[in-house]
Amino acid sequence: MSNLEKLPVTIITGFLGSGKTTLIRNLMTNPQGKRLAIVVNEFGDVGVDGEILKSCAIPECPAENILELANGCICCTVADDFIPTIEALMNLPERPDHIVIETSGLALPKPLLKAFDWPEIRSKITVDGVIALADAEAVADGRFATNVAAVDAQREADDSIDHETPLSEVFEDQISCADVILLTKPDLAGPEGVAKAKAIIAAEAPRPLPVVEVAEGKVDPRVILGLDAAAEDDMDNRPSHHDGHDDHEHDDFESVVIDLPEQADAATLAAKIEKLAKDQNILRVKGYAAVEGKPMRLLVQAVGARVRHQFDRPWKPEEGRQGRMVVIAEHDDVNVEAIRAALVD
């Protein structure tokens, strides 16, 4: 790649638990001959996603090419974190061919796009495309739609759903900014759910967008890399709820970090998380735990009451088998002591 060419960047956005990390893991193992670099933006101060990706590092995407931004939302820390990180990647001895940015589930993509207009990097990089992941089952349920009539037409409406929550705005902004929508977990939604989700996305999108069904993050990289969208020059076609505002707030959400003692078994921990989600309206739980008698670390990912877990790697000696979970909820639903009691006691 000539140094005179702009370095392409793909932004992977999507709501909590939509499958961004799984998608990137698959990209890393099938990079189509490209040398990749990954930037991971966590919500909270525990780098679970970055840790997962580093464990998958390969020569085409070595561990030193995987950087984490854990000091807050990437679109709120542009000067302090984002610009220096991009510059560091461009100055690596072996310059990457393509940078992939995994935003936090709460990040709005348009403020991030505006960061690419900064003089330090504008002449050097371009946004190849914005890829938005949407959980097919969640969208089909109408949880993120503001157009109640459109949702009612696709399912038997639940009139208790509040379509004006901050979650809805995040979802809509991600759809509006995207070049391609990946509809994840279609097996859980079923054919009817997938059809409903596609109709809702079409109603929310400001322009016709390709929607691709993706299971377990498996998609041909040619579908999402090499779009040459130059999205930073196409801002007017990507409307946002926050247009006209210089910043945005994430005060509606809060993350809590819980240290976990060794667990008796994986199933019991999963049951605790499921009950916690139902009792306290928890949006997301992710982290890892030690299980008695098991040399491997238990990786846990939960979206609402849907909990997935697997043993991912042996514990390192310096880690001391210390479990830790990041719990994310809307601000008004956070009760730190109740969360700790539910998971630890």
Short mmCIF file of C-alpha atoms in Angstrom, two decimals:
data_model
loop_
_atom_site.label_atom_id
_atom_site.label_comp_id
_atom_site.label_asym_id
_atom_site.label_seq_id
_atom_site.Cartn_x
_atom_site.Cartn_y
_atom_site.Cartn_z
CA MET A 1 0.00 0.00 0.00
CA SER A 2 1.44 3.37 -1.00
CA ASN A 3 1.90 5.93 1.78
CA LEU A 4 0.22 8.42 -0.55
CA GLU A 5 -3.02 6.44 -0.34
CA LYS A 6 -5.49 7.00 2.47
CA LEU A 7 -5.67 4.20 5.01
CA PRO A 8 -9.22 2.72 5.02
CA VAL A 9 -11.10 2.46 8.30
CA THR A 10 -14.25 0.43 8.92
CA ILE A 11 -16.46 1.38 11.86
CA ILE A 12 -18.37 -1.52 13.43
CA THR A 13 -21.29 -0.22 15.45
CA GLY A 14 -24.34 -1.84 16.98
CA PHE A 15 -26.33 -2.13 20.13
CA LEU A 16 -25.25 -4.02 23.23
CA GLY A 17 -24.75 -7.70 22.54
CA SER A 18 -25.41 -7.47 18.82
CA GLY A 19 -22.33 -9.53 17.99
CA LYS A 20 -19.62 -6.99 17.11
CA THR A 21 -16.75 -8.83 18.81
CA THR A 22 -17.76 -12.16 17.24
CA LEU A 23 -17.83 -10.51 13.81
CA ILE A 24 -14.36 -9.04 14.26
CA ARG A 25 -12.96 -12.36 15.47
CA ASN A 26 -14.11 -13.89 12.19
CA LEU A 27 -12.63 -11.02 10.18
CA MET A 28 -9.32 -11.58 11.93
CA THR A 29 -9.23 -15.23 10.88
CA ASN A 30 -10.19 -14.43 7.27
CA PRO A 31 -8.61 -11.06 6.45
CA GLN A 32 -8.45 -11.63 2.68
CA GLY A 33 -4.71 -11.03 2.67
CA LYS A 34 -4.98 -7.68 4.48
CA ARG A 35 -2.91 -6.76 7.52
CA LEU A 36 -5.56 -5.59 9.99
CA ALA A 37 -5.46 -3.35 13.04
CA ILE A 38 -8.29 -3.31 15.58
CA VAL A 39 -9.42 -0.52 17.90
CA VAL A 40 -11.81 -1.62 20.65
CA ASN A 41 -13.84 0.93 22.64
CA GLU A 42 -15.16 -0.52 25.90
CA PHE A 43 -17.92 0.96 28.05
CA GLY A 44 -16.46 0.69 31.53
CA ASP A 45 -12.90 0.08 32.61
CA VAL A 46 -12.51 -3.67 32.11
CA GLY A 47 -11.21 -4.64 28.67
CA VAL A 48 -13.20 -7.81 28.10
CA ASP A 49 -13.66 -7.40 24.34
CA GLY A 50 -10.03 -6.43 23.79
CA GLU A 51 -8.92 -9.44 25.81
CA ILE A 52 -11.09 -11.72 23.68
CA LEU A 53 -9.68 -10.36 20.43
CA LYS A 54 -6.06 -10.45 21.57
CA SER A 55 -6.48 -14.13 22.35
CA CYS A 56 -7.32 -14.61 18.65
CA ALA A 57 -4.30 -12.69 17.30
CA ILE A 58 -2.68 -14.07 14.15
CA PRO A 59 0.24 -12.84 11.98
CA GLU A 60 -2.13 -10.79 9.82
CA CYS A 61 -3.46 -9.13 12.97
CA PRO A 62 -0.85 -9.43 15.75
CA ALA A 63 -1.60 -8.50 19.34
CA GLU A 64 0.26 -5.19 19.04
CA ASN A 65 -2.24 -4.18 16.34
CA ILE A 66 -5.17 -4.54 18.77
CA LEU A 67 -5.61 -1.42 20.88
CA GLU A 68 -8.22 -0.67 23.54
CA LEU A 69 -9.85 2.63 24.46
CA ALA A 70 -11.42 2.19 27.89
CA ASN A 71 -11.54 5.79 29.11
CA GLY A 72 -15.07 6.48 27.93
CA CYS A 73 -17.12 6.60 24.76
CA ILE A 74 -14.88 6.90 21.71
CA CYS A 75 -16.97 9.74 20.30
CA CYS A 76 -16.51 11.73 23.52
CA THR A 77 -12.74 11.30 23.91
CA VAL A 78 -11.57 12.12 20.40
CA ALA A 79 -8.67 14.43 21.22
CA ASP A 80 -7.39 12.51 24.23
CA ASP A 81 -7.71 8.94 23.01
CA PHE A 82 -8.93 8.42 19.47
CA ILE A 83 -6.57 10.63 17.45
CA PRO A 84 -3.40 9.45 19.27
CA THR A 85 -4.49 5.83 18.84
CA ILE A 86 -5.02 6.20 15.10
CA GLU A 87 -1.69 7.98 14.75
CA ALA A 88 0.04 5.19 16.70
CA LEU A 89 -1.38 2.57 14.34
CA MET A 90 -0.29 4.52 11.27
CA ASN A 91 3.23 4.75 12.71
CA LEU A 92 3.66 1.02 13.33
CA PRO A 93 6.79 -0.46 11.69
CA GLU A 94 4.47 -2.55 9.52
CA ARG A 95 1.63 -0.24 8.63
CA PRO A 96 -1.79 -1.96 8.61
CA ASP A 97 -3.73 -2.22 5.37
CA HIS A 98 -7.07 -1.66 7.09
CA ILE A 99 -8.23 -0.47 10.53
CA VAL A 100 -11.40 -1.85 12.10
CA ILE A 101 -12.98 0.11 14.95
CA GLU A 102 -15.39 -1.63 17.31
CA THR A 103 -17.39 1.07 19.08
CA SER A 104 -19.08 0.51 22.41
CA GLY A 105 -22.75 -0.37 22.22
CA LEU A 106 -23.58 3.12 23.46
CA ALA A 107 -21.47 5.10 20.99
CA LEU A 108 -23.13 7.28 18.39
CA PRO A 109 -21.34 6.84 15.06
CA LYS A 110 -21.83 10.33 13.61
CA PRO A 111 -19.70 12.20 16.18
CA LEU A 112 -17.00 9.62 15.50
CA LEU A 113 -17.26 10.29 11.76
CA LYS A 114 -16.70 13.98 12.47
CA ALA A 115 -13.41 13.07 14.14
CA PHE A 116 -12.05 12.01 10.77
CA ASP A 117 -12.16 15.66 9.72
CA TRP A 118 -9.40 16.50 12.21
CA PRO A 119 -6.41 18.05 10.37
CA GLU A 120 -3.95 15.56 11.89
CA ILE A 121 -5.57 12.58 10.16
CA ARG A 122 -7.96 13.80 7.45
CA SER A 123 -5.37 13.57 4.67
CA LYS A 124 -4.19 10.15 5.82
CA ILE A 125 -7.30 8.03 6.45
CA THR A 126 -10.80 7.55 5.09
CA VAL A 127 -13.90 5.82 6.46
CA ASP A 128 -14.30 2.88 4.10
CA GLY A 129 -17.70 2.13 5.58
CA VAL A 130 -19.94 2.07 8.66
CA ILE A 131 -21.34 -1.36 9.48
CA ALA A 132 -24.27 -1.51 11.92
CA LEU A 133 -25.14 -4.78 13.61
CA ALA A 134 -28.72 -5.29 14.73
CA ASP A 135 -30.00 -8.18 16.83
CA ALA A 136 -32.83 -9.61 14.71
CA GLU A 137 -34.84 -10.87 17.67
CA ALA A 138 -34.59 -7.56 19.55
CA VAL A 139 -35.54 -5.49 16.52
CA ALA A 140 -38.45 -7.79 15.74
CA ASP A 141 -39.73 -7.23 19.27
CA GLY A 142 -39.90 -3.50 18.50
CA ARG A 143 -37.72 -2.54 21.43
CA PHE A 144 -35.73 0.10 19.50
CA ALA A 145 -38.36 1.51 17.14
CA THR A 146 -39.96 4.92 17.54
CA ASN A 147 -42.45 4.42 14.71
CA VAL A 148 -45.17 2.66 16.70
CA ALA A 149 -47.43 2.30 13.65
CA ALA A 150 -44.69 0.49 11.74
CA VAL A 151 -44.06 -1.84 14.63
CA ASP A 152 -47.77 -2.51 15.12
CA ALA A 153 -48.05 -3.49 11.47
CA GLN A 154 -45.34 -6.09 11.93
CA ARG A 155 -46.37 -7.68 15.21
CA GLU A 156 -49.05 -7.70 17.87
CA ALA A 157 -48.12 -4.49 19.61
CA ASP A 158 -47.12 -4.36 23.24
CA ASP A 159 -48.46 -0.96 24.20
CA SER A 160 -46.31 -0.92 27.35
CA ILE A 161 -43.14 -0.47 25.28
CA ASP A 162 -41.68 3.00 25.53
CA HIS A 163 -40.35 3.87 22.09
CA GLU A 164 -38.85 7.17 23.20
CA THR A 165 -36.12 5.76 25.42
CA PRO A 166 -32.45 6.63 24.86
CA LEU A 167 -31.95 3.08 23.61
CA SER A 168 -34.20 3.86 20.68
CA GLU A 169 -32.20 6.94 19.75
CA VAL A 170 -28.92 5.03 19.85
CA PHE A 171 -30.37 2.33 17.61
CA GLU A 172 -31.81 4.81 15.12
CA ASP A 173 -28.61 6.82 14.91
CA GLN A 174 -26.60 3.68 14.24
CA ILE A 175 -28.97 2.63 11.45
CA SER A 176 -29.01 6.13 9.93
CA CYS A 177 -25.23 6.30 9.77
CA ALA A 178 -24.66 2.84 8.29
CA ASP A 179 -23.62 1.72 4.83
CA VAL A 180 -24.51 -1.93 5.49
CA ILE A 181 -26.75 -3.50 8.14
CA LEU A 182 -25.86 -6.94 9.46
CA LEU A 183 -28.90 -8.64 10.96
CA THR A 184 -27.45 -10.96 13.58
CA LYS A 185 -28.84 -14.04 15.35
CA PRO A 186 -31.50 -14.69 12.68
CA ASP A 187 -31.93 -18.23 14.01
CA LEU A 188 -33.29 -16.89 17.30
CA ALA A 189 -35.73 -14.57 15.53
CA GLY A 190 -36.98 -17.13 13.02
CA PRO A 191 -38.20 -16.30 9.49
CA GLU A 192 -41.12 -14.22 10.72
CA GLY A 193 -38.93 -12.29 13.15
CA VAL A 194 -36.31 -11.64 10.48
CA ALA A 195 -38.97 -10.28 8.14
CA LYS A 196 -40.27 -7.99 10.89
CA ALA A 197 -36.79 -6.77 11.73
CA LYS A 198 -36.03 -5.97 8.10
CA ALA A 199 -39.28 -4.01 7.79
CA ILE A 200 -38.52 -2.00 10.93
CA ILE A 201 -34.99 -1.21 9.73
CA ALA A 202 -36.32 -0.14 6.34
CA ALA A 203 -38.79 2.19 8.06
CA GLU A 204 -36.06 3.75 10.21
CA ALA A 205 -33.35 4.04 7.55
CA PRO A 206 -33.03 7.45 5.85
CA ARG A 207 -32.16 5.76 2.55
CA PRO A 208 -32.27 2.21 1.12
CA LEU A 209 -29.62 0.09 2.85
CA PRO A 210 -28.45 -3.47 2.21
CA VAL A 211 -29.44 -5.79 5.05
CA VAL A 212 -27.48 -9.05 5.34
CA GLU A 213 -28.39 -11.91 7.68
CA VAL A 214 -25.34 -13.08 9.66
CA ALA A 215 -25.12 -16.02 12.07
CA GLU A 216 -22.20 -16.36 14.52
CA GLY A 217 -20.43 -13.39 12.90
CA LYS A 218 -19.71 -15.28 9.70
CA VAL A 219 -19.83 -13.00 6.67
CA ASP A 220 -17.66 -12.77 3.56
CA PRO A 221 -15.22 -9.90 4.29
CA ARG A 222 -15.83 -8.59 0.77
CA VAL A 223 -19.34 -7.65 1.87
CA ILE A 224 -18.14 -5.20 4.53
CA LEU A 225 -14.53 -4.29 3.66
CA GLY A 226 -13.54 -2.30 0.59
CA LEU A 227 -16.80 -0.32 0.32
CA ASP A 228 -14.89 2.89 -0.46
CA ALA A 229 -17.78 4.90 1.01
CA ALA A 230 -15.70 7.91 2.15
CA ALA A 231 -18.37 8.31 4.84
CA GLU A 232 -16.62 11.34 6.35
CA ASP A 233 -17.59 13.26 3.18
CA ASP A 234 -21.19 12.04 3.24
CA MET A 235 -22.41 13.45 6.55
CA ASP A 236 -25.57 15.11 5.24
CA ASN A 237 -27.00 11.74 4.20
CA ARG A 238 -26.50 10.32 7.69
CA PRO A 239 -28.96 12.17 9.98
CA SER A 240 -28.71 11.95 13.75
CA HIS A 241 -30.91 12.83 16.70
CA HIS A 242 -27.96 14.88 17.90
CA ASP A 243 -27.41 16.99 14.79
CA GLY A 244 -26.86 20.58 15.85
CA HIS A 245 -25.41 19.58 19.22
CA ASP A 246 -21.72 19.78 19.93
CA ASP A 247 -21.78 16.79 22.25
CA HIS A 248 -24.05 14.13 23.67
CA GLU A 249 -24.45 12.52 27.02
CA HIS A 250 -24.31 8.93 28.18
CA ASP A 251 -25.61 9.76 31.63
CA ASP A 252 -28.63 7.58 30.86
CA PHE A 253 -26.38 4.53 31.24
CA GLU A 254 -24.06 3.31 33.94
CA SER A 255 -21.60 0.44 34.19
CA VAL A 256 -20.71 -1.39 37.40
CA VAL A 257 -17.65 -3.62 37.82
CA ILE A 258 -18.13 -6.59 40.16
CA ASP A 259 -15.23 -8.75 41.36
CA LEU A 260 -16.32 -12.38 41.62
CA PRO A 261 -15.05 -15.11 43.94
CA GLU A 262 -14.50 -18.58 42.51
CA GLN A 263 -17.80 -20.09 41.35
CA ALA A 264 -19.12 -23.56 42.15
CA ASP A 265 -20.19 -24.15 38.54
CA ALA A 266 -20.99 -22.28 35.34
CA ALA A 267 -24.70 -23.07 35.34
CA THR A 268 -25.25 -21.51 38.76
CA LEU A 269 -23.51 -18.29 37.72
CA ALA A 270 -25.57 -18.15 34.52
CA ALA A 271 -28.75 -18.56 36.55
CA LYS A 272 -27.70 -15.68 38.83
CA ILE A 273 -27.12 -13.41 35.84
CA GLU A 274 -30.43 -14.39 34.26
CA LYS A 275 -32.31 -13.62 37.48
CA LEU A 276 -30.43 -10.34 37.89
CA ALA A 277 -31.43 -9.24 34.38
CA LYS A 278 -35.08 -10.01 35.02
CA ASP A 279 -35.22 -8.50 38.51
CA GLN A 280 -33.28 -5.29 37.83
CA ASN A 281 -33.69 -4.61 34.10
CA ILE A 282 -30.02 -5.17 33.34
CA LEU A 283 -29.09 -4.58 29.70
CA ARG A 284 -25.72 -6.31 29.43
CA VAL A 285 -23.32 -8.41 31.48
CA LYS A 286 -19.89 -9.42 30.21
CA GLY A 287 -16.75 -10.69 31.86
CA TYR A 288 -15.06 -13.82 33.14
CA ALA A 289 -15.05 -16.09 36.17
CA ALA A 290 -13.09 -18.87 37.81
CA VAL A 291 -14.92 -22.17 38.34
CA GLU A 292 -13.90 -24.62 41.04
CA GLY A 293 -11.83 -27.49 39.67
CA LYS A 294 -11.52 -25.94 36.20
CA PRO A 295 -8.13 -24.72 34.92
CA MET A 296 -9.79 -22.71 32.14
CA ARG A 297 -11.28 -19.23 32.46
CA LEU A 298 -15.07 -18.99 31.99
CA LEU A 299 -16.01 -16.23 29.54
CA VAL A 300 -19.55 -14.88 30.04
CA GLN A 301 -21.63 -12.74 27.67
CA ALA A 302 -25.23 -11.83 28.47
CA VAL A 303 -27.80 -9.66 26.71
CA GLY A 304 -30.71 -9.15 29.04
CA ALA A 305 -31.67 -12.58 30.37
CA ARG A 306 -29.98 -14.41 27.48
CA VAL A 307 -26.70 -15.77 28.90
CA ARG A 308 -23.92 -17.47 26.96
CA HIS A 309 -20.72 -18.86 28.47
CA GLN A 310 -17.72 -20.90 27.43
CA PHE A 311 -14.25 -21.78 28.71
CA ASP A 312 -11.93 -19.71 26.53
CA ARG A 313 -8.35 -20.16 27.80
CA PRO A 314 -6.24 -21.21 30.79
CA TRP A 315 -5.77 -18.73 33.61
CA LYS A 316 -2.44 -16.92 33.57
CA PRO A 317 -0.37 -17.20 36.78
CA GLU A 318 -0.43 -13.45 37.39
CA GLU A 319 -4.25 -13.29 37.13
CA GLY A 320 -4.84 -15.20 40.35
CA ARG A 321 -8.13 -16.67 39.06
CA GLN A 322 -9.86 -13.36 39.77
CA GLY A 323 -13.33 -13.20 38.21
CA ARG A 324 -14.80 -9.90 37.11
CA MET A 325 -18.07 -8.81 35.49
CA VAL A 326 -19.13 -5.54 33.85
CA VAL A 327 -22.85 -4.88 34.34
CA ILE A 328 -24.53 -2.20 32.21
CA ALA A 329 -27.99 -0.76 32.84
CA GLU A 330 -29.91 2.44 32.37
CA HIS A 331 -28.92 4.89 35.07
CA ASP A 332 -32.20 4.81 37.00
CA ASP A 333 -32.08 1.01 37.22
CA VAL A 334 -28.62 0.75 38.79
CA ASN A 335 -28.49 -0.47 42.38
CA VAL A 336 -24.85 -1.34 42.97
CA GLU A 337 -25.37 -3.17 46.24
CA ALA A 338 -28.26 -5.21 44.85
CA ILE A 339 -26.19 -6.14 41.79
CA ARG A 340 -23.24 -7.18 43.94
CA ALA A 341 -25.51 -9.18 46.25
CA ALA A 342 -27.12 -10.96 43.29
CA LEU A 343 -23.80 -12.04 41.80
CA VAL A 344 -21.56 -12.50 44.83
CA ASP A 345 -23.75 -13.64 47.73
#
